[in-house]
Short mmCIF file of C-alpha atoms and ligand atoms in Angstrom, two decimals:
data_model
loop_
_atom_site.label_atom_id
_atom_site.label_comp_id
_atom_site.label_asym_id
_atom_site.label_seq_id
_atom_site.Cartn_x
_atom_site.Cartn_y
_atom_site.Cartn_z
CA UNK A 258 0.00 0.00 0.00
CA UNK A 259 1.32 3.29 -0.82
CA UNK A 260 -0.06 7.09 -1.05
CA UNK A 261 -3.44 6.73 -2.45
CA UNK A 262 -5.52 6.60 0.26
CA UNK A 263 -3.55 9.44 1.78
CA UNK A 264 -2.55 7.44 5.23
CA UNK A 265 1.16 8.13 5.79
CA UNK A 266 2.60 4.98 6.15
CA UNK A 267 3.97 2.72 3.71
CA UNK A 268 3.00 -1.07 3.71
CA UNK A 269 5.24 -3.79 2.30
CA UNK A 270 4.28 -7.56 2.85
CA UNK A 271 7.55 -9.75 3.56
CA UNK A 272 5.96 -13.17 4.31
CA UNK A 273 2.01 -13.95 4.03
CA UNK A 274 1.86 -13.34 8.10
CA UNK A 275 4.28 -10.25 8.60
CA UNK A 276 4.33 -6.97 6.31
CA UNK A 277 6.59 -3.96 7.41
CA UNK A 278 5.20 -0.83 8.27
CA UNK A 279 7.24 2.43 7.13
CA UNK A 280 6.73 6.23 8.31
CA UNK A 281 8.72 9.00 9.18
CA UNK A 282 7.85 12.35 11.05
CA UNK A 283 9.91 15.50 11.90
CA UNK A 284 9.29 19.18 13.16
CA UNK A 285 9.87 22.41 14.49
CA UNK A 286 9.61 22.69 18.25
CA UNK A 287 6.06 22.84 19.75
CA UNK A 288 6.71 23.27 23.26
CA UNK A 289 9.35 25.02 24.93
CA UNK A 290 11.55 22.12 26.87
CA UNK A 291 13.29 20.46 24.72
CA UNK A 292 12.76 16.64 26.70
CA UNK A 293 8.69 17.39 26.64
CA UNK A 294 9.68 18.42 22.54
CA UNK A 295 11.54 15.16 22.23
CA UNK A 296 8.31 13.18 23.93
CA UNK A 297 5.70 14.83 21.49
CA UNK A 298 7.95 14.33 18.48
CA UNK A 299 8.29 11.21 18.66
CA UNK A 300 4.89 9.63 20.07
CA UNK A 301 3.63 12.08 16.94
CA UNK A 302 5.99 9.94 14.81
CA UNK A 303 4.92 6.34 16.30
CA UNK A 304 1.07 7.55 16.08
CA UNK A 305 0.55 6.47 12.52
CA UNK A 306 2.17 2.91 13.22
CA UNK A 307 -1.06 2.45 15.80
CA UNK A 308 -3.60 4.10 13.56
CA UNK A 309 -2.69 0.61 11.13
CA UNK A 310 -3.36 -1.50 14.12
CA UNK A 311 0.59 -2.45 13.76
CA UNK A 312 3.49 -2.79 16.52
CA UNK A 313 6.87 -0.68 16.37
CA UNK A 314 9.61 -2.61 16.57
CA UNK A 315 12.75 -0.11 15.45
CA UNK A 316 13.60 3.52 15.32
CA UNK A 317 15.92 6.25 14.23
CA UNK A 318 16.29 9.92 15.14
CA UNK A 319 15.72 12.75 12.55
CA UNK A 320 17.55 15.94 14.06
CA UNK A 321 18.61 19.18 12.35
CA UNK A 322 20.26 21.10 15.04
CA UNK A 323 21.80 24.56 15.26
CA UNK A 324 25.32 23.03 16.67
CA UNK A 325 26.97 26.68 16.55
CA UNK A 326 23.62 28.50 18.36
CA UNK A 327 22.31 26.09 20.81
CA UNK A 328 23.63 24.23 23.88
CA UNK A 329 24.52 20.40 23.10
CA UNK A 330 22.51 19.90 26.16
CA UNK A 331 19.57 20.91 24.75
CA UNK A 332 20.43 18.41 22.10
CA UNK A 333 20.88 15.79 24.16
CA UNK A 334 17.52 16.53 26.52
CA UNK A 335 15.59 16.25 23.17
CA UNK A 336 16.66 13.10 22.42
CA UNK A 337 16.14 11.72 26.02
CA UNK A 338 12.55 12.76 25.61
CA UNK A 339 12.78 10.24 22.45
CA UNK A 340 13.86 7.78 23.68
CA UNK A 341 11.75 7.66 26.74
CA UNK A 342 8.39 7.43 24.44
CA UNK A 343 10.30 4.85 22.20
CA UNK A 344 11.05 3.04 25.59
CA UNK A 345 6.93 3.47 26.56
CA UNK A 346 6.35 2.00 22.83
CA UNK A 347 8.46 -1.33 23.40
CA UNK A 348 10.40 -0.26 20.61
CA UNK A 349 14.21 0.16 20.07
CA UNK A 350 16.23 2.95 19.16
CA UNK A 351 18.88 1.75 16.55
CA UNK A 352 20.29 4.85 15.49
CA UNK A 353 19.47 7.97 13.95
CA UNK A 354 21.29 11.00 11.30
CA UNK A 355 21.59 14.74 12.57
CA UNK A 356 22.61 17.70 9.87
CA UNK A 357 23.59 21.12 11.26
CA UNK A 358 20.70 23.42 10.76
CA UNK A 359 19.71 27.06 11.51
CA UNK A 360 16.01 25.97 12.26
CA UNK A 361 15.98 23.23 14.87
CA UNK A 362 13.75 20.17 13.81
CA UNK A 363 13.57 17.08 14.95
CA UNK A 364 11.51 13.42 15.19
CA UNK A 365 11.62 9.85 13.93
CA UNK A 366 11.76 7.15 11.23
CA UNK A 367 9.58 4.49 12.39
CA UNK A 368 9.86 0.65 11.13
CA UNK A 369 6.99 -1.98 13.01
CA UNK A 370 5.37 -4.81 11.32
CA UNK A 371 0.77 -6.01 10.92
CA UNK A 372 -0.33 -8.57 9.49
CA UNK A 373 -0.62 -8.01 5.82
CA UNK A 374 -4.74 -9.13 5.91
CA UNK A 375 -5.33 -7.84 9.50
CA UNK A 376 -4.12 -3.74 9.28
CA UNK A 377 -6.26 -0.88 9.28
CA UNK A 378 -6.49 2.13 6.99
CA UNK A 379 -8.94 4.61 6.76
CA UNK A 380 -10.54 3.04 3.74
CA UNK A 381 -12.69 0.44 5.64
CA UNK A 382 -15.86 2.37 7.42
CA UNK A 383 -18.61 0.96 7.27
CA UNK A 384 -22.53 2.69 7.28
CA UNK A 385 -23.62 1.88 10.64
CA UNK A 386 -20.02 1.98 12.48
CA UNK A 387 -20.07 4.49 15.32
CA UNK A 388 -16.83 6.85 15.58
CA UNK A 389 -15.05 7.16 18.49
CA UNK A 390 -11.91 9.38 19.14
CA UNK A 391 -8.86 8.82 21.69
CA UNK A 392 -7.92 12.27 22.44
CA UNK A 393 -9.21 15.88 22.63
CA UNK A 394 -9.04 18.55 20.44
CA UNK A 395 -7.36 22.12 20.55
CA UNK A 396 -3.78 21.30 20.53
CA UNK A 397 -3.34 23.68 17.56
CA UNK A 398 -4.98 26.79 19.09
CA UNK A 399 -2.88 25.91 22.34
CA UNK A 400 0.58 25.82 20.87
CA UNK A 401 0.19 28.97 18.93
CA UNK A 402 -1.06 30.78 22.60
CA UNK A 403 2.07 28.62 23.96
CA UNK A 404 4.19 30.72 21.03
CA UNK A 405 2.56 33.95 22.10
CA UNK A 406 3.77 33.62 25.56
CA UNK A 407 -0.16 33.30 26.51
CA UNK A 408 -0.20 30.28 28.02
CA UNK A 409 0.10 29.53 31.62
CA UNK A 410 2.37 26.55 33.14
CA UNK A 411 -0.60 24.41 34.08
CA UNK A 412 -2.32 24.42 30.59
CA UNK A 413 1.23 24.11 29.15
CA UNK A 414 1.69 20.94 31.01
CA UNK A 415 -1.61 19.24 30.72
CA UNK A 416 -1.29 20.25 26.29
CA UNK A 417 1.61 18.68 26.34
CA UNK A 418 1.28 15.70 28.03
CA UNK A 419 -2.10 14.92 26.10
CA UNK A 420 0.78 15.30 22.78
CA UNK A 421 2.96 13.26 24.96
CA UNK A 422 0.94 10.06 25.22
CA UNK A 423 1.07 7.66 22.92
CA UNK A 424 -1.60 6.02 20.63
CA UNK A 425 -0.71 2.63 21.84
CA UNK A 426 -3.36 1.89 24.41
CA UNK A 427 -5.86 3.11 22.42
CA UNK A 428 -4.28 0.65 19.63
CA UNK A 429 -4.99 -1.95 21.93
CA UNK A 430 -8.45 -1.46 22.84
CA UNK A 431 -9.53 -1.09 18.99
CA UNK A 432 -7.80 -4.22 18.26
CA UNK A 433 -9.41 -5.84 20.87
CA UNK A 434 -12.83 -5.14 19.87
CA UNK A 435 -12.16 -5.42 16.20
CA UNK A 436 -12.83 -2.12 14.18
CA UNK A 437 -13.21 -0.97 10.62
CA UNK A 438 -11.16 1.42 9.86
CA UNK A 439 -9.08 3.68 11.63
CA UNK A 440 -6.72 7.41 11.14
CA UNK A 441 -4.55 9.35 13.48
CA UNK A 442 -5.93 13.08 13.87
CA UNK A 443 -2.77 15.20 12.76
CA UNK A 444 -2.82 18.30 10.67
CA UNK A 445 -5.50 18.22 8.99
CA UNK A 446 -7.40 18.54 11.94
CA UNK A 447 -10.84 16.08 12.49
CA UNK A 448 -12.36 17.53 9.81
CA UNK A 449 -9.84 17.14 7.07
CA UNK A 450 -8.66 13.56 8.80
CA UNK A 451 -12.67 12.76 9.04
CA UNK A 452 -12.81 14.08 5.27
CA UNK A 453 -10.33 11.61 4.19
CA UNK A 454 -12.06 8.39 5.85
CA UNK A 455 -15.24 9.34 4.06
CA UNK A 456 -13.81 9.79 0.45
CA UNK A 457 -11.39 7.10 1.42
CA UNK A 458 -14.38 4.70 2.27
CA UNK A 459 -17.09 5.94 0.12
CA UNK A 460 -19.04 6.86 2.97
CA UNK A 461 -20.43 10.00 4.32
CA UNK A 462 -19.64 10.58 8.06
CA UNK A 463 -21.86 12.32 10.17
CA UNK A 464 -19.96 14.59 13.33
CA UNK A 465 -21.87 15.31 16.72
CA UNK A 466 -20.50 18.64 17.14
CA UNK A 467 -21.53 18.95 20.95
CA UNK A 468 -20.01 15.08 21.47
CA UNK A 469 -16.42 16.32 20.51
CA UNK A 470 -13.79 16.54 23.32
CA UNK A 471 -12.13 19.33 23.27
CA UNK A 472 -9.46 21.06 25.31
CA UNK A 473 -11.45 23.68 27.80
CA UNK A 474 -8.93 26.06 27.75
CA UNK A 475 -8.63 25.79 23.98
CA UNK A 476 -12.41 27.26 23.70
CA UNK A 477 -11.19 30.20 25.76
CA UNK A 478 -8.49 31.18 23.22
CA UNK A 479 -10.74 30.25 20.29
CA UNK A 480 -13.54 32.33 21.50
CA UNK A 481 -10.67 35.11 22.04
CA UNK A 482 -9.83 34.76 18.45
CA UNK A 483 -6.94 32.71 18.22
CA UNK A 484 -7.09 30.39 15.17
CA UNK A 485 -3.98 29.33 13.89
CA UNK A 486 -3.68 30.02 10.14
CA UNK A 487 -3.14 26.09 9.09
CA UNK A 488 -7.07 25.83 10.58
CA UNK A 489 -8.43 28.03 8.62
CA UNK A 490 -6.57 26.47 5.64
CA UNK A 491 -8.27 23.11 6.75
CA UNK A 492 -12.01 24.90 6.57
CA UNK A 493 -11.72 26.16 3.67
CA UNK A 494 -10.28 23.06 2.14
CA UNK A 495 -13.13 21.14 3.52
CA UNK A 496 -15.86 23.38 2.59
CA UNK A 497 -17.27 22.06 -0.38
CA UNK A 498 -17.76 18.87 1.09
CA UNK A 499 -19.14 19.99 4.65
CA UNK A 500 -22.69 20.12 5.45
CA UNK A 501 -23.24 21.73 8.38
CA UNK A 502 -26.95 22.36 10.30
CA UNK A 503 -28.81 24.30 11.70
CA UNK A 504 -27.01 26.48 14.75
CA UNK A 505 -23.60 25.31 14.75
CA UNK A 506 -21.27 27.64 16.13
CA UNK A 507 -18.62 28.94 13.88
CA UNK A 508 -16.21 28.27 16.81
CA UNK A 509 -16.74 25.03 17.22
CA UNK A 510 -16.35 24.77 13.41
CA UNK A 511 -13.02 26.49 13.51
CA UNK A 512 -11.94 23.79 16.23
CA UNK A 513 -12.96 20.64 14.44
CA UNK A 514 -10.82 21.92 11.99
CA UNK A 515 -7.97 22.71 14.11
CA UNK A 516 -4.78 21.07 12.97
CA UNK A 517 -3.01 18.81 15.55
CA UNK A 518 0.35 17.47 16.52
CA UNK A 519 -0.01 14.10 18.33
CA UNK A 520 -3.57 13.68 18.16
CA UNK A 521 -5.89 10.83 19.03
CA UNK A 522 -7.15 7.78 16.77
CA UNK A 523 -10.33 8.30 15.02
CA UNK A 524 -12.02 4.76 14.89
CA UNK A 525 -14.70 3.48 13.07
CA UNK A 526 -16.47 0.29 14.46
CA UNK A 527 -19.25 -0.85 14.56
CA UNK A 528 -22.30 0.55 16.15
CA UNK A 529 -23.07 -2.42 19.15
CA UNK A 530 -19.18 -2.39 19.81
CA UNK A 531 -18.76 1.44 20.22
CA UNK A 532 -19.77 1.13 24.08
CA UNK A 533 -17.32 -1.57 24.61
CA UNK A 534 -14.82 0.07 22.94
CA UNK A 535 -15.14 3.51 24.93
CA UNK A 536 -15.22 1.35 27.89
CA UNK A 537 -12.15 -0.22 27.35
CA UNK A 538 -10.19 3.19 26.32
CA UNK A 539 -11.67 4.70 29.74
CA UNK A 540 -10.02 1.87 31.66
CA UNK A 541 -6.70 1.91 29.97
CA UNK A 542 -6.93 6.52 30.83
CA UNK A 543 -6.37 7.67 26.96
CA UNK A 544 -6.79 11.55 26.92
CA UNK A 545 -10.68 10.81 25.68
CA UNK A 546 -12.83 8.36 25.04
CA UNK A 547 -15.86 10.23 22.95
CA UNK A 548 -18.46 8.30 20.35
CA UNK A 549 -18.33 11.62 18.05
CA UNK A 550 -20.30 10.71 15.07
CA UNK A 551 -21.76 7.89 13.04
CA UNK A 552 -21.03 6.56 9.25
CA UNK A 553 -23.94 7.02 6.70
CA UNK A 554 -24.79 5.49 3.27
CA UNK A 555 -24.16 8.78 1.44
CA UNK A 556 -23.48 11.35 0.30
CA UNK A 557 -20.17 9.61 -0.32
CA UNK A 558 -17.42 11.77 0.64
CA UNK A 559 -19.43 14.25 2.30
CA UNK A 560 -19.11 15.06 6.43
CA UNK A 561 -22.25 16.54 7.98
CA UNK A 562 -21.92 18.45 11.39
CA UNK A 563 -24.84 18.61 13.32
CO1 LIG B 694 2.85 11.45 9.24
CO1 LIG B 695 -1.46 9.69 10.11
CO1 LIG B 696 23.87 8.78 8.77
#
């Protein structure tokens, strides 16, 4: 499988049981402490290895660093914060390639293995599936306050540990019920991520607007007018395939559009499993555990909010 159904992993089969799983993820600093940096980079960089339903078995570090600027520690502290969430992810580190670089960037290449039959992409909803999603939104909004020096040291900390945790548990629980198709919520926000399950799997996906999790203190800067530009990119590029009722607040529309780093799965499964599957992601803590919508017939490639 390859980059037509716009998931960002490659998939290779090897043997009729084992196919290898190939991504890769890097970026500019999100938070300010370069370990929490290191953490979000690189569960952002496993995430799309769990959205396939598959395990991570090796890594390597991406980092372009500004060796003449910056503090080797700071180096170093980044790539602790790596390794710990590669550590969390039973994976090992195996190596890595650094380049000297004004802009400091960093994350991971990421090799795991599924079961060539058995892995999910977001091609396989199904009308009738619920759709339930691991984390909540707003992490957009709250690292562009974070870059304005707006946001406080408690909201800083709980953002970035919600970007922090991996996907893995959630993996796990979707696995163990058995779903349909699944995504990881990154930059093209649940909208954009939601637009490419529908068009992906012919279907058209109905969101719950008031059912969303999102961030509280996200809201607050929203409502205060901070949008980052990249979400506003994502509503406009969804536009001509949204239908949106009656009432909807153009806030809330601007947050479901909201492009993340580290987000949560979006899962579709199917409607008498969604309970069990928001009961197992509440026992195993992810950041949320929300049924946010429902798969329809058609419009194919269409999302309604309501
Ligand atoms: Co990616
Ligand atoms: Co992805
Ligand atoms: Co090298």
């Amino acid at each position: 499988m390859g980059i037509e159904t716009s998931d960002d992993a490659g998939v290779y089969r090897l043997t009729p049981e084992i196919a290898l799983i190939q991504t890769v993820d890097f970026f500019t600093p999100i938070v300010n402490d370069p370990y929490d940096f290191g953490r979000v980079a690189a569960a952002n960089a496993l995430s799309d290895v769990y959205a396939m339903g598959g395990k991570p078995l090796t890594c390597m570090n991406i980092v372009c660093f500004p060796v003449k600027d910056m503090d080797k520690l700071i180096f170093r502290s980044i790539l602790e914060g790596g390794l710990d969430i590669v550590h969390k992810a039973e994976a090992l580190m195996v190596g890595g390639h650094s380049v000297e670089d004004p802009e400091l960037k960093y994350g991971l290449s990421v090799t795991g293995i599924v079961h060539p039959e058995r892995f999910l992409t977001n091609a396989g909803a199904r009308p009738g599936d619920v759709l339930v999603l691991t984390k909540p939104l707003g992490t957009g909004i709250l690292a562009t306050a974070l870059k304005g020096r707006m946001l406080d040291d408690r909201t800083t900390a709980i953002v970035t540990e919600i970007m922090a945790t991996l996907n893995k548990d959630a993996a796990e629980a979707m696995q163990e019920v058995g779903a349909h198709a699944c995504t990881d919520i990154t930059g093209f926000g649940l909208l954009g991520h939601g637009l490419e399950m529908a068009k992906g799997s012919k279907v058209c996906i109905r969101f719950y607007a008031g059912n969303v999790p999102v961030i509280p203190e996200a809201k607050t800067f929203a409502s205060m007018g901070l949008i980052p530009a990249g979400s506003h990119l994502n509503e406009r590029f969804c536009a001509k395939h949204l239908d949106v009722g009656h009432g909807i607040d153009s806030l809330l529309l601007n947050i479901l559009a909201d492009a993340q780093t580290s987000g949560g799965l979006l899962i579709s499964v199917a409607k008498e499993k969604g309970d069990e599957l928001v009961k197992k992601l509440r026992d195993r803590t992810t950041p949320a555990a929300h049924i946010v919508g429902e798969v329809l017939d058609g419009p194919a490639g269409v999302i309604q909010i309501r």
